[in-house]
PDB file of C-alpha atoms in Angstrom:
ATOM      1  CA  UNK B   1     -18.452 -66.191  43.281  1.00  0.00           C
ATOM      2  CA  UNK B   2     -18.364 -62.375  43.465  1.00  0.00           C
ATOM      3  CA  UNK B   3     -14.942 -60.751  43.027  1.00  0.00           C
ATOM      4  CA  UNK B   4     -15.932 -57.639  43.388  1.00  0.00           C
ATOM      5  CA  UNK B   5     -16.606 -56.069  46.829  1.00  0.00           C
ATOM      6  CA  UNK B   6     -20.300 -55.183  47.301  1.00  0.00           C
ATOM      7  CA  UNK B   7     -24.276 -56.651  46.736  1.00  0.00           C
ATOM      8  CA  UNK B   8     -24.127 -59.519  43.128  1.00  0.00           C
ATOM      9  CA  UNK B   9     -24.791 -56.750  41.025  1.00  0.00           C
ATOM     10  CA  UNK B  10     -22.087 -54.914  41.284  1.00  0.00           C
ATOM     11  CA  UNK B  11     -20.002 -57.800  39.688  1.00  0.00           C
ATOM     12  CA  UNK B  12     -22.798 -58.398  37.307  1.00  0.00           C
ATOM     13  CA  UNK B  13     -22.867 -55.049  36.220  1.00  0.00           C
ATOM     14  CA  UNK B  14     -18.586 -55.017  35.597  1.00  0.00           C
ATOM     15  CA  UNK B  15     -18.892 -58.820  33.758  1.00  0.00           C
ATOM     16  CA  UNK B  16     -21.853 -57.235  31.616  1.00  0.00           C
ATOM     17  CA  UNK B  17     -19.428 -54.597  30.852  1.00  0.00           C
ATOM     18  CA  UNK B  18     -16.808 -56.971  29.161  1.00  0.00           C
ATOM     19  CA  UNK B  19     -19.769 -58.557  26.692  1.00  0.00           C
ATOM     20  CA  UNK B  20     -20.472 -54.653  25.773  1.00  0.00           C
ATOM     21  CA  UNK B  21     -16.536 -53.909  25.146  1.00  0.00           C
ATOM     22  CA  UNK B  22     -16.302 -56.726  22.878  1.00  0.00           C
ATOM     23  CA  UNK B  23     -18.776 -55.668  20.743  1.00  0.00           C
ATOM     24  CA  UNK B  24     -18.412 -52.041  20.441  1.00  0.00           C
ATOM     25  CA  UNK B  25     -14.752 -52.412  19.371  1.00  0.00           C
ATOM     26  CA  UNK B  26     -15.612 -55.130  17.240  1.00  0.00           C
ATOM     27  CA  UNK B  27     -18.441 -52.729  15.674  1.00  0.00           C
ATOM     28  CA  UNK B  28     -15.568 -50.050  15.139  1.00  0.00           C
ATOM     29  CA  UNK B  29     -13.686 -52.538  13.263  1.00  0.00           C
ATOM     30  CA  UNK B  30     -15.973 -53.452  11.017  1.00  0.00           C
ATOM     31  CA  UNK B  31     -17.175 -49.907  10.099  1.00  0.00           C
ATOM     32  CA  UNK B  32     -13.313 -49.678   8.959  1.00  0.00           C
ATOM     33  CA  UNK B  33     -12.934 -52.808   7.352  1.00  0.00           C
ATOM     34  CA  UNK B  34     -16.467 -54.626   6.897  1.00  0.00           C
ATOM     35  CA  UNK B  35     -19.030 -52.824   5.530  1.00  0.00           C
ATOM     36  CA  UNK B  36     -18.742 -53.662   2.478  1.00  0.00           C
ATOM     37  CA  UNK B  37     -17.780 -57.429   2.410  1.00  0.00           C
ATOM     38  CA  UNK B  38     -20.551 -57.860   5.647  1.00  0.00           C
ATOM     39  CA  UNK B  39     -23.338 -55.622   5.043  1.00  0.00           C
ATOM     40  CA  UNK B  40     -25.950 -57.811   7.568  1.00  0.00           C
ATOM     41  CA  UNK B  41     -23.794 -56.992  10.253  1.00  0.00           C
ATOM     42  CA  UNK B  42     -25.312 -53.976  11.008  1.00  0.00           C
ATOM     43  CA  UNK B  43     -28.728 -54.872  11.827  1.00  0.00           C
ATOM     44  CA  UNK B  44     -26.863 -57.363  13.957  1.00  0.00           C
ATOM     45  CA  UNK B  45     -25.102 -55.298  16.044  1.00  0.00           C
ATOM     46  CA  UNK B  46     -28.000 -52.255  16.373  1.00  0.00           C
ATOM     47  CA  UNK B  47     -30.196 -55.542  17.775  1.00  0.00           C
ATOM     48  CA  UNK B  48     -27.762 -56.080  20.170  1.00  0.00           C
ATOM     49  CA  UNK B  49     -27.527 -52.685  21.607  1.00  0.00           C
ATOM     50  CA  UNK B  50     -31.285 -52.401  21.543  1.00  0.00           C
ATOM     51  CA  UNK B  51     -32.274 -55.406  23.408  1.00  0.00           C
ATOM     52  CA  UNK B  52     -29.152 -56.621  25.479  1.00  0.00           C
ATOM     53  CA  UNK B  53     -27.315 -53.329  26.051  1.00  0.00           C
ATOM     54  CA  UNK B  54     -30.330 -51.158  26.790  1.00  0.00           C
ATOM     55  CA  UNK B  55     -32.945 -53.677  27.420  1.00  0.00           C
ATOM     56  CA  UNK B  56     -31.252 -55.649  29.482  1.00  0.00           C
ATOM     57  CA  UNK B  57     -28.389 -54.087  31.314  1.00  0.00           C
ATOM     58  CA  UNK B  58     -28.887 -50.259  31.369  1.00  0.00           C
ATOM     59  CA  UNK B  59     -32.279 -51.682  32.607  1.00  0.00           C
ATOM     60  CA  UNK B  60     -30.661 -53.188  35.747  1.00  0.00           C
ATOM     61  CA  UNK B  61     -28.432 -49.864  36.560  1.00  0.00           C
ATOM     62  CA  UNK B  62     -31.550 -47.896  35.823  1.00  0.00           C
ATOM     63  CA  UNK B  63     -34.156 -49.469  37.592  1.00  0.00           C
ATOM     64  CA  UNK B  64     -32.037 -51.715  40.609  1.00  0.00           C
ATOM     65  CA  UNK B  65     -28.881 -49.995  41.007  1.00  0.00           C
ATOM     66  CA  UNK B  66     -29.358 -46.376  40.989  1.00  0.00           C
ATOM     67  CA  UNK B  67     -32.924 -46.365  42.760  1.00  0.00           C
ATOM     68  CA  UNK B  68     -30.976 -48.180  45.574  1.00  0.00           C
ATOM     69  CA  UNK B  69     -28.343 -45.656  45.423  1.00  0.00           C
ATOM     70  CA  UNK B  70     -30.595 -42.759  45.699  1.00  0.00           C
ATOM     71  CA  UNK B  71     -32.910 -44.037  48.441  1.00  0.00           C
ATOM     72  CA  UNK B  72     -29.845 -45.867  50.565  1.00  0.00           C
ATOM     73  CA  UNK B  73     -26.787 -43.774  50.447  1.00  0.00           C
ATOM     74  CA  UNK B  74     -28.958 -40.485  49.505  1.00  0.00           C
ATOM     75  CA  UNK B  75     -26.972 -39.948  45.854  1.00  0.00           C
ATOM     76  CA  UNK B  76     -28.916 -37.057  44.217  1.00  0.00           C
ATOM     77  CA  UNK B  77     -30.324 -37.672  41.055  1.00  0.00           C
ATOM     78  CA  UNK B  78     -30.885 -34.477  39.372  1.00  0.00           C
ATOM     79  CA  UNK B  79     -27.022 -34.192  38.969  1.00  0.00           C
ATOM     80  CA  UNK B  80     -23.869 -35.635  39.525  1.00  0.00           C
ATOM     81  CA  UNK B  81     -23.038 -39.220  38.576  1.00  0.00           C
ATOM     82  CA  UNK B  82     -26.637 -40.835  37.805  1.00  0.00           C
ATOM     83  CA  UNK B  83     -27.540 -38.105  35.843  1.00  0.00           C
ATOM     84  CA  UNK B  84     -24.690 -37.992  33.513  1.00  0.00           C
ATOM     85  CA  UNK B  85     -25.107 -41.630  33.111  1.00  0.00           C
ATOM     86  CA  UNK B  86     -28.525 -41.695  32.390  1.00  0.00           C
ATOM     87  CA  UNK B  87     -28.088 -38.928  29.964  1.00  0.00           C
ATOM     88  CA  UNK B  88     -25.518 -41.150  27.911  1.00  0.00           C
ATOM     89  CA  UNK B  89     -27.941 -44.448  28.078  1.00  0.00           C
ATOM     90  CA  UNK B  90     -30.134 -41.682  26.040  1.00  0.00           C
ATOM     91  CA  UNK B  91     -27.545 -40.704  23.965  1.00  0.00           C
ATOM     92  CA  UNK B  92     -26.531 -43.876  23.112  1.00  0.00           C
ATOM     93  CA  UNK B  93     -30.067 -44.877  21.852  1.00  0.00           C
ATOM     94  CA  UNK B  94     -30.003 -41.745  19.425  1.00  0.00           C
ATOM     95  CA  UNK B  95     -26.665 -43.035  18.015  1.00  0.00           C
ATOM     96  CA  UNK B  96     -27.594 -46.266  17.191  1.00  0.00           C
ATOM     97  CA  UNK B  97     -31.016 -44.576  15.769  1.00  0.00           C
ATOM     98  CA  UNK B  98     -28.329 -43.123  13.433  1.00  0.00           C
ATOM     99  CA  UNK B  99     -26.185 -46.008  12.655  1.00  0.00           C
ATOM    100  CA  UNK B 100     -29.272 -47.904  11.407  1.00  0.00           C
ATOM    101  CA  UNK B 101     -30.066 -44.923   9.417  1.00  0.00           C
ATOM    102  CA  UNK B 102     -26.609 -43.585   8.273  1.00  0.00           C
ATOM    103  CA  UNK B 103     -25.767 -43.938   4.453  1.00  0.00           C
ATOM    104  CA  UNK B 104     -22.448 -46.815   3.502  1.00  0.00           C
ATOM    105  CA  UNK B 105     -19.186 -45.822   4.275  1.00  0.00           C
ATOM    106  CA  UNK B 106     -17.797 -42.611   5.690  1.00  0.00           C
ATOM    107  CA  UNK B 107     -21.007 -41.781   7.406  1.00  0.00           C
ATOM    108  CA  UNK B 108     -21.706 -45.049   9.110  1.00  0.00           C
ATOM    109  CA  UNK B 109     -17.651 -45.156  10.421  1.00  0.00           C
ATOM    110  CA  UNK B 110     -18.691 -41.814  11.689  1.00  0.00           C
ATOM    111  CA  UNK B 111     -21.454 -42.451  13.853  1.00  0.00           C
ATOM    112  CA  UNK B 112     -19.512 -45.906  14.552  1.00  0.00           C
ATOM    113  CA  UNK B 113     -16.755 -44.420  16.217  1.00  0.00           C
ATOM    114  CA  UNK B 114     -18.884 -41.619  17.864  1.00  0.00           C
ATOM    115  CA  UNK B 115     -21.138 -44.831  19.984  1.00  0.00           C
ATOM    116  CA  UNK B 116     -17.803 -46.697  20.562  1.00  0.00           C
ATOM    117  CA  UNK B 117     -16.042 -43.191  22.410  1.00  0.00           C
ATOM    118  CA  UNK B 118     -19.475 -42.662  24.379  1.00  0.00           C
ATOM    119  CA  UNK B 119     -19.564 -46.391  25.415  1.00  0.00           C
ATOM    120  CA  UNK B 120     -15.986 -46.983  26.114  1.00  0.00           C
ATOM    121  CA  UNK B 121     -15.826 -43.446  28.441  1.00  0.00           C
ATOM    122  CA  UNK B 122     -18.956 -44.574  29.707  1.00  0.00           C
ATOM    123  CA  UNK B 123     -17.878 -47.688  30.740  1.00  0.00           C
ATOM    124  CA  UNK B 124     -14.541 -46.285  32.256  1.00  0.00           C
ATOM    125  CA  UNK B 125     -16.792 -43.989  34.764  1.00  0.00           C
ATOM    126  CA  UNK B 126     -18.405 -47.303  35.768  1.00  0.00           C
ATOM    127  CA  UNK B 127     -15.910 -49.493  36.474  1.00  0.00           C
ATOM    128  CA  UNK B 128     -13.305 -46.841  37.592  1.00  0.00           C
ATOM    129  CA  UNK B 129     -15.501 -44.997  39.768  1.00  0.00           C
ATOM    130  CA  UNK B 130     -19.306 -45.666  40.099  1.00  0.00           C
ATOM    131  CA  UNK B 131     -19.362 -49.172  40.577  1.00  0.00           C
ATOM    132  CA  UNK B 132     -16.525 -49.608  43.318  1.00  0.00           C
ATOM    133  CA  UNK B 133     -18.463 -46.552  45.268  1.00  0.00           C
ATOM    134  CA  UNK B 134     -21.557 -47.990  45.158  1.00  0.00           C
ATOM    135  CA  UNK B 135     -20.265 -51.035  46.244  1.00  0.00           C
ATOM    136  CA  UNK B 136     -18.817 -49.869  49.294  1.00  0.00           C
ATOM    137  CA  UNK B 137     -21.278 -47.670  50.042  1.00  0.00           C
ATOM    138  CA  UNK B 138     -24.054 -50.241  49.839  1.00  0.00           C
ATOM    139  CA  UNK B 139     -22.308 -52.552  52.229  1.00  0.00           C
ATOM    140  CA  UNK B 140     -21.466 -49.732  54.707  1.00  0.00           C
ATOM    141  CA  UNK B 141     -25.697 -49.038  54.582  1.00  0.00           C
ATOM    142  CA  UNK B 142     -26.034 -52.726  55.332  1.00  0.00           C
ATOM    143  CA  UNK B 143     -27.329 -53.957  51.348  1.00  0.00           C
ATOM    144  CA  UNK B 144     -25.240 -56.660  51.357  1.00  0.00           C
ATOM    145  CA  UNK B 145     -27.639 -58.328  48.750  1.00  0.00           C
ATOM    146  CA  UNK B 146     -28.816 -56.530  45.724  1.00  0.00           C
ATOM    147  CA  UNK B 147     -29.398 -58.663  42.183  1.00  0.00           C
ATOM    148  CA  UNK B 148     -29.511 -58.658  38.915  1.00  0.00           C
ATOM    149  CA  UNK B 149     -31.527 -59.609  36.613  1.00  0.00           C
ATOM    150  CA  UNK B 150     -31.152 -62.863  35.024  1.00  0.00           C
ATOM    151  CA  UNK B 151     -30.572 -63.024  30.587  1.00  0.00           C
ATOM    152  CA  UNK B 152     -34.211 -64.115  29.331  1.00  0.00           C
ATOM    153  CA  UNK B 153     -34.278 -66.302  26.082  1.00  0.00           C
ATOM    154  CA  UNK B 154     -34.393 -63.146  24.232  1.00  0.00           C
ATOM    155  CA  UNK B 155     -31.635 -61.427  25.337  1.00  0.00           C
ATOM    156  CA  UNK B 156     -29.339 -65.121  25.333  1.00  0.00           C
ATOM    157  CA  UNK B 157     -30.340 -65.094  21.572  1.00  0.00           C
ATOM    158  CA  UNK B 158     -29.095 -61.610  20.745  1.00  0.00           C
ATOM    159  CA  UNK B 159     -25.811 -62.354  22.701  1.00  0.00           C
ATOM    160  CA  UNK B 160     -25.064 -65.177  20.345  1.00  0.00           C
ATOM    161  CA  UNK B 161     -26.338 -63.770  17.676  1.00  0.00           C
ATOM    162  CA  UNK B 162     -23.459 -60.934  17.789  1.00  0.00           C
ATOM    163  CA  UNK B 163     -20.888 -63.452  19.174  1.00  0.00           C
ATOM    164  CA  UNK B 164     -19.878 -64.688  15.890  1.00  0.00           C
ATOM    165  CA  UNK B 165     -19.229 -60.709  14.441  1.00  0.00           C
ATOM    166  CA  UNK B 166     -16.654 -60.226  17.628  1.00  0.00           C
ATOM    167  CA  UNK B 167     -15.061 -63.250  16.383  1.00  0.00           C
ATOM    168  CA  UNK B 168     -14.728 -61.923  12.917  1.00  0.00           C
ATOM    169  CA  UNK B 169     -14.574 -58.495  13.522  1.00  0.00           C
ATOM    170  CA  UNK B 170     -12.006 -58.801  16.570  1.00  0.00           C
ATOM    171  CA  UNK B 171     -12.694 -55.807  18.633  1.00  0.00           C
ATOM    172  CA  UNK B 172     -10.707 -52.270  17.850  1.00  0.00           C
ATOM    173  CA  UNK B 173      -9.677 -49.388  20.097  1.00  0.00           C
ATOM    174  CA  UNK B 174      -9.104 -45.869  19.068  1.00  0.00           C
ATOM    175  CA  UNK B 175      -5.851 -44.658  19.141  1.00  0.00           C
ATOM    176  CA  UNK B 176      -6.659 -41.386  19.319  1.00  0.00           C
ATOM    177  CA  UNK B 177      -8.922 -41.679  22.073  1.00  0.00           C
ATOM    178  CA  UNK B 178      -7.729 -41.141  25.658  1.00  0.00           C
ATOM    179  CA  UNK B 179      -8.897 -43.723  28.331  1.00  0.00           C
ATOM    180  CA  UNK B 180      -8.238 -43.415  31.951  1.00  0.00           C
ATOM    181  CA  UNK B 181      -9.443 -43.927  35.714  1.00  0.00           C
ATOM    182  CA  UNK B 182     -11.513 -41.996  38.079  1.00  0.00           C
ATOM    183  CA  UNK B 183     -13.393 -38.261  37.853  1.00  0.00           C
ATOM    184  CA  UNK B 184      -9.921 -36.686  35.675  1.00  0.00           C
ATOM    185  CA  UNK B 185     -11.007 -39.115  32.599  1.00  0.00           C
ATOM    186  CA  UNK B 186     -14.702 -38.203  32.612  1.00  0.00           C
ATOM    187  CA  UNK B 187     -16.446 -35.555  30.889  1.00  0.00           C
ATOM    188  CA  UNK B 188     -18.669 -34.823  33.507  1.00  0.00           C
ATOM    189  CA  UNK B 189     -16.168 -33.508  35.949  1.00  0.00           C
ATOM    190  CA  UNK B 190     -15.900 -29.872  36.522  1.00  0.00           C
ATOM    191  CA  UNK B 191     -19.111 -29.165  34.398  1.00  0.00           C
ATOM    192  CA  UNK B 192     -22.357 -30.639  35.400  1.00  0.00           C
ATOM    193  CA  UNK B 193     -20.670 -32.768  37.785  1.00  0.00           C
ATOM    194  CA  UNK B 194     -17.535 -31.491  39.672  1.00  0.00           C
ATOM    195  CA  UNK B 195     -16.220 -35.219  40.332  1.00  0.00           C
ATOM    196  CA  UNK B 196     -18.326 -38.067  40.482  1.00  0.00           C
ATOM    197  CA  UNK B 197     -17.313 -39.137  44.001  1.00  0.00           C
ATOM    198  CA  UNK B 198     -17.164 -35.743  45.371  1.00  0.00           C
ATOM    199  CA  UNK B 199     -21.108 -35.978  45.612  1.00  0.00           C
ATOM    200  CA  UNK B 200     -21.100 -38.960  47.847  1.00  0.00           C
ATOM    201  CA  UNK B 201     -17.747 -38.067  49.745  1.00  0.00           C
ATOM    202  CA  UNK B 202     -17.636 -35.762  52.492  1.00  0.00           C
ATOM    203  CA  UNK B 203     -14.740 -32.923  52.074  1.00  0.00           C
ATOM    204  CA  UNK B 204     -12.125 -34.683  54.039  1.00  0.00           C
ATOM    205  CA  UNK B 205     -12.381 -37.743  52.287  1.00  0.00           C
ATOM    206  CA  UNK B 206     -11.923 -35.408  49.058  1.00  0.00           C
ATOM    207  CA  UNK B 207      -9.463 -34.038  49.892  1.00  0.00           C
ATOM    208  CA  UNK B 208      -7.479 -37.458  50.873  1.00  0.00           C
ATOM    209  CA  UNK B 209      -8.238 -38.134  47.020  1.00  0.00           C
ATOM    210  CA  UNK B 210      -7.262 -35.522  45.027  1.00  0.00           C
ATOM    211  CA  UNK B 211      -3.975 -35.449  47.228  1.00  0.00           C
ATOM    212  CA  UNK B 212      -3.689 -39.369  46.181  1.00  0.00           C
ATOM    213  CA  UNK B 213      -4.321 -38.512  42.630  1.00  0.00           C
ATOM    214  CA  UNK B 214      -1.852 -36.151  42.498  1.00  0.00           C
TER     215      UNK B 214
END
């Protein structure tokens, strides 16, 4: 059953996000505390961002979600929220180019904790912001149905694959790291962005939120 108000993928996408959470704080603790007593992790992890985070769910938000978004409530592209987002799906694969590359040690917690801040802010504009909009934006254009994609037998066997790391390596936040809700917690606003939802809001309804927010 879908929780979440909008089309199935909007639920999808949020459930997805849990799998991804799990393993990038369990990747951050074991770039602390594992690298030397687990060195095979790594290539198990780098798979999974390859094939299930990229392959398979970036793939949904970049080829089902946004188009939708774009050609049904009219969100540009070029800027604002799908651009930023896109840009850190492409970040992301350069960063785990560099964890499979990165010498023992310091260097490898380095880039470690680097992909864990992109993906956890990342997935905080998502689930804070993005994914609510488009949900009730998609509805009030009348797509009521939108879906995912289902796992392939690839994609199931990279998921278990990693599932036995997040057990051992429970998952780790940053201390140091600041997570929060909405266009104030993202790096995107007031730069290439200017707030998220102020690009599919009209002024009014701008207005209403920043005077909520406050």
């Amino acid at each position: 059953m879908n929780m979440h108000k909008g089309p199935p993928i909007i639920g999808q996408l949020i459930a997805e996000h849990e799998i991804v959470e799990g393993v990038v704080g369990s990747l951050h603790r074991w770039a602390i505390e594992g690298q030397d007593t687990d060195p095979d992790a790594r290539a198990v992890y780098i798979n999974f961002f390859r094939v299930w985070a990229k392959g398979f769910h970036h793939q949904q938000e970049e080829t089902i979600l946004f188009p939708a978004l774009v050609e049904t409530v009219e969100l540009p592209s070029d800027r604002g929220p799908i651009k930023i987002l896109i840009d850190e799906h492409q970040r992301e694969v350069e960063l785990v180019s560099q964890l499979e590359n990165a010498d023992p040690g310091e260097p490898t917690l380095v880039v470690a904790r680097e992909l864990a801040h992109l993906l956890w802010m990342h997935i905080d504009k998502e689930n804070s912001v993005v994914l609510p909009e488009a949900g009730e934006r998609l509805i009030r254009s009348g797509i009521g149905v939108l879906e995912g994609l289902a796992e392939g037998p690839d994609e199931v066997a990279v998921r278990e694959a990693v599932e036995p790391l997040v057990a051992r390596w429970t998952p780790l936040e940053d201390d140091d790291l600041y997570r929060g809700d909405g266009c104030m917690a993202c790096a995107a606003y007031g730069d290439t962005c200017g707030g998220i939802e102020k690009e599919w809001w009209n002024a009014w309804e701008w207005e209403q939120h920043l005077s909520y927010e406050e």
